[in-house]
C-alpha cells in the first residue's frame, strides 16, 4: 500500500517558491503604495507651507481688523476643505495598504489544488 500522506520534495519546493514569489510581489506593491503616499504627503506639506506664508503675507499687509478677519476666515475655509480631502486620502491609503498586505495570506484556489495534485 502506498501512503498518500507523503509529500514529494519537488512539491514542497514549489510551494515554498510560490509563496516567496507572492511575498515579493506583495512587498513590491506595498512599497510602491508607500512611495506614492510619501510623495503625496510631501507635496501637501509644500502646499500647506505656501498657504501659511501666503496667509502671513496677506494678514500683515492689511491694516483693518475686518480685512484680517476675512483673510483668516478664507484661509480656514480652504484649510478645512483640504483637511477633509486629506482625511479621505489617509483612510483610502490605509485601506489600500491593508488590502495589499492581506494578499500575502490569501490562498489562491489554484495553489491548493496544484500542490495537492502534484503530491499525489
PDB file of C-alpha atoms in Angstrom:
ATOM      1  CA  UNK A   1       0.000   0.000   0.000  1.00  0.00           C
ATOM      2  CA  UNK A   2       1.182   3.457  -0.759  1.00  0.00           C
ATOM      3  CA  UNK A   3       0.936   6.215   1.764  1.00  0.00           C
ATOM      4  CA  UNK A   4      -0.732   9.266   0.202  1.00  0.00           C
ATOM      5  CA  UNK A   5       0.360  11.480   3.102  1.00  0.00           C
ATOM      6  CA  UNK A   6       3.928  11.545   1.826  1.00  0.00           C
ATOM      7  CA  UNK A   7       4.948  14.845   0.336  1.00  0.00           C
ATOM      8  CA  UNK A   8       7.313  14.985  -2.531  1.00  0.00           C
ATOM      9  CA  UNK A   9      10.335  17.249  -2.163  1.00  0.00           C
ATOM     10  CA  UNK A  10       9.529  18.866  -5.502  1.00  0.00           C
ATOM     11  CA  UNK A  11       6.021  19.798  -4.347  1.00  0.00           C
ATOM     12  CA  UNK A  12       7.327  21.324  -1.126  1.00  0.00           C
ATOM     13  CA  UNK A  13       9.974  23.294  -3.017  1.00  0.00           C
ATOM     14  CA  UNK A  14       7.335  24.540  -5.465  1.00  0.00           C
ATOM     15  CA  UNK A  15       5.032  25.581  -2.628  1.00  0.00           C
ATOM     16  CA  UNK A  16       7.847  27.500  -0.934  1.00  0.00           C
ATOM     17  CA  UNK A  17       8.859  29.103  -4.216  1.00  0.00           C
ATOM     18  CA  UNK A  18       5.260  30.075  -4.944  1.00  0.00           C
ATOM     19  CA  UNK A  19       4.889  31.657  -1.520  1.00  0.00           C
ATOM     20  CA  UNK A  20       8.197  33.504  -1.904  1.00  0.00           C
ATOM     21  CA  UNK A  21       7.101  34.911  -5.273  1.00  0.00           C
ATOM     22  CA  UNK A  22       3.813  36.032  -3.770  1.00  0.00           C
ATOM     23  CA  UNK A  23       5.635  37.612  -0.810  1.00  0.00           C
ATOM     24  CA  UNK A  24       7.963  39.510  -3.140  1.00  0.00           C
ATOM     25  CA  UNK A  25       5.033  40.694  -5.221  1.00  0.00           C
ATOM     26  CA  UNK A  26       3.136  41.873  -2.135  1.00  0.00           C
ATOM     27  CA  UNK A  27       6.222  43.599  -0.761  1.00  0.00           C
ATOM     28  CA  UNK A  28       6.746  45.353  -4.079  1.00  0.00           C
ATOM     29  CA  UNK A  29       3.111  46.521  -4.235  1.00  0.00           C
ATOM     30  CA  UNK A  30       3.270  47.649  -0.616  1.00  0.00           C
ATOM     31  CA  UNK A  31       6.481  49.609  -1.230  1.00  0.00           C
ATOM     32  CA  UNK A  32       5.036  51.287  -4.324  1.00  0.00           C
ATOM     33  CA  UNK A  33       1.966  52.387  -2.373  1.00  0.00           C
ATOM     34  CA  UNK A  34       4.126  53.744   0.456  1.00  0.00           C
ATOM     35  CA  UNK A  35       6.271  55.673  -2.018  1.00  0.00           C
ATOM     36  CA  UNK A  36       3.123  57.118  -3.590  1.00  0.00           C
ATOM     37  CA  UNK A  37       1.787  58.126  -0.165  1.00  0.00           C
ATOM     38  CA  UNK A  38       5.102  59.700   0.840  1.00  0.00           C
ATOM     39  CA  UNK A  39       5.176  61.757  -2.343  1.00  0.00           C
ATOM     40  CA  UNK A  40       1.596  62.841  -1.747  1.00  0.00           C
ATOM     41  CA  UNK A  41       2.305  63.968   1.818  1.00  0.00           C
ATOM     42  CA  UNK A  42       5.499  65.782   0.832  1.00  0.00           C
ATOM     43  CA  UNK A  43       3.512  67.643  -1.804  1.00  0.00           C
ATOM     44  CA  UNK A  44       0.852  68.513   0.759  1.00  0.00           C
ATOM     45  CA  UNK A  45       3.487  69.785   3.206  1.00  0.00           C
ATOM     46  CA  UNK A  46       4.769  72.092   0.477  1.00  0.00           C
ATOM     47  CA  UNK A  47       1.242  73.300  -0.307  1.00  0.00           C
ATOM     48  CA  UNK A  48       0.458  73.977   3.362  1.00  0.00           C
ATOM     49  CA  UNK A  49       3.753  75.788   3.781  1.00  0.00           C
ATOM     50  CA  UNK A  50       2.951  78.010   0.806  1.00  0.00           C
ATOM     51  CA  UNK A  51      -0.566  78.610   2.139  1.00  0.00           C
ATOM     52  CA  UNK A  52       0.865  79.553   5.544  1.00  0.00           C
ATOM     53  CA  UNK A  53       3.300  82.047   4.038  1.00  0.00           C
ATOM     54  CA  UNK A  54       0.509  83.453   1.859  1.00  0.00           C
ATOM     55  CA  UNK A  55      -1.710  83.888   4.920  1.00  0.00           C
ATOM     56  CA  UNK A  56       1.146  85.544   6.809  1.00  0.00           C
ATOM     57  CA  UNK A  57       1.766  87.953   3.917  1.00  0.00           C
ATOM     58  CA  UNK A  58      -1.930  88.826   3.474  1.00  0.00           C
ATOM     59  CA  UNK A  59      -2.522  89.161   7.195  1.00  0.00           C
ATOM     60  CA  UNK A  60       0.412  91.523   7.694  1.00  0.00           C
ATOM     61  CA  UNK A  61      -0.347  93.597   4.595  1.00  0.00           C
ATOM     62  CA  UNK A  62      -3.841  94.555   5.746  1.00  0.00           C
ATOM     63  CA  UNK A  63      -4.359  97.204   8.375  1.00  0.00           C
ATOM     64  CA  UNK A  64      -8.046  96.873   9.135  1.00  0.00           C
ATOM     65  CA  UNK A  65      -9.303  94.302  11.600  1.00  0.00           C
ATOM     66  CA  UNK A  66     -12.226  93.398   9.324  1.00  0.00           C
ATOM     67  CA  UNK A  67      -9.866  92.554   6.465  1.00  0.00           C
ATOM     68  CA  UNK A  68      -7.709  90.456   8.793  1.00  0.00           C
ATOM     69  CA  UNK A  69     -10.758  88.533   9.985  1.00  0.00           C
ATOM     70  CA  UNK A  70     -11.883  87.978   6.385  1.00  0.00           C
ATOM     71  CA  UNK A  71      -8.400  86.758   5.461  1.00  0.00           C
ATOM     72  CA  UNK A  72      -8.400  84.310   8.373  1.00  0.00           C
ATOM     73  CA  UNK A  73     -11.914  83.091   7.553  1.00  0.00           C
ATOM     74  CA  UNK A  74     -10.972  82.491   3.923  1.00  0.00           C
ATOM     75  CA  UNK A  75      -7.865  80.592   4.994  1.00  0.00           C
ATOM     76  CA  UNK A  76      -9.878  78.483   7.465  1.00  0.00           C
ATOM     77  CA  UNK A  77     -12.410  77.553   4.750  1.00  0.00           C
ATOM     78  CA  UNK A  78      -9.596  76.367   2.482  1.00  0.00           C
ATOM     79  CA  UNK A  79      -7.822  74.603   5.340  1.00  0.00           C
ATOM     80  CA  UNK A  80     -10.998  72.788   6.380  1.00  0.00           C
ATOM     81  CA  UNK A  81     -11.652  71.635   2.815  1.00  0.00           C
ATOM     82  CA  UNK A  82      -8.063  70.455   2.372  1.00  0.00           C
ATOM     83  CA  UNK A  83      -8.159  68.671   5.729  1.00  0.00           C
ATOM     84  CA  UNK A  84     -11.294  66.753   4.755  1.00  0.00           C
ATOM     85  CA  UNK A  85      -9.677  65.692   1.488  1.00  0.00           C
ATOM     86  CA  UNK A  86      -6.533  64.591   3.311  1.00  0.00           C
ATOM     87  CA  UNK A  87      -8.515  62.592   5.860  1.00  0.00           C
ATOM     88  CA  UNK A  88     -10.232  60.778   2.996  1.00  0.00           C
ATOM     89  CA  UNK A  89      -6.874  60.156   1.326  1.00  0.00           C
ATOM     90  CA  UNK A  90      -5.392  58.800   4.563  1.00  0.00           C
ATOM     91  CA  UNK A  91      -8.306  56.397   5.053  1.00  0.00           C
ATOM     92  CA  UNK A  92      -8.159  55.188   1.450  1.00  0.00           C
ATOM     93  CA  UNK A  93      -4.388  54.727   1.638  1.00  0.00           C
ATOM     94  CA  UNK A  94      -4.676  52.730   4.868  1.00  0.00           C
ATOM     95  CA  UNK A  95      -7.402  50.580   3.322  1.00  0.00           C
ATOM     96  CA  UNK A  96      -5.311  50.014   0.215  1.00  0.00           C
ATOM     97  CA  UNK A  97      -2.208  49.075   2.235  1.00  0.00           C
ATOM     98  CA  UNK A  98      -4.290  46.666   4.315  1.00  0.00           C
ATOM     99  CA  UNK A  99      -5.670  45.023   1.194  1.00  0.00           C
ATOM    100  CA  UNK A 100      -2.186  44.674  -0.283  1.00  0.00           C
ATOM    101  CA  UNK A 101      -0.892  43.163   2.949  1.00  0.00           C
ATOM    102  CA  UNK A 102      -3.768  40.677   3.142  1.00  0.00           C
ATOM    103  CA  UNK A 103      -2.850  39.390  -0.320  1.00  0.00           C
ATOM    104  CA  UNK A 104       0.122  37.704   1.298  1.00  0.00           C
ATOM    105  CA  UNK A 105      -2.144  35.477   3.372  1.00  0.00           C
ATOM    106  CA  UNK A 106      -4.794  34.744   0.769  1.00  0.00           C
ATOM    107  CA  UNK A 107      -4.572  31.317  -0.758  1.00  0.00           C
ATOM    108  CA  UNK A 108      -5.313  31.226  -4.376  1.00  0.00           C
ATOM    109  CA  UNK A 109      -7.578  28.334  -5.376  1.00  0.00           C
ATOM    110  CA  UNK A 110      -5.049  27.043  -7.910  1.00  0.00           C
ATOM    111  CA  UNK A 111      -2.275  26.895  -5.287  1.00  0.00           C
ATOM    112  CA  UNK A 112      -4.017  24.287  -3.134  1.00  0.00           C
ATOM    113  CA  UNK A 113      -5.187  22.030  -5.948  1.00  0.00           C
ATOM    114  CA  UNK A 114      -1.916  22.182  -7.894  1.00  0.00           C
ATOM    115  CA  UNK A 115       0.195  21.264  -4.872  1.00  0.00           C
ATOM    116  CA  UNK A 116      -2.210  18.513  -3.831  1.00  0.00           C
ATOM    117  CA  UNK A 117      -2.320  17.011  -7.316  1.00  0.00           C
ATOM    118  CA  UNK A 118       1.474  17.088  -7.700  1.00  0.00           C
ATOM    119  CA  UNK A 119       1.989  15.464  -4.306  1.00  0.00           C
ATOM    120  CA  UNK A 120      -0.378  12.606  -5.188  1.00  0.00           C
TER     121      UNK A 120
END
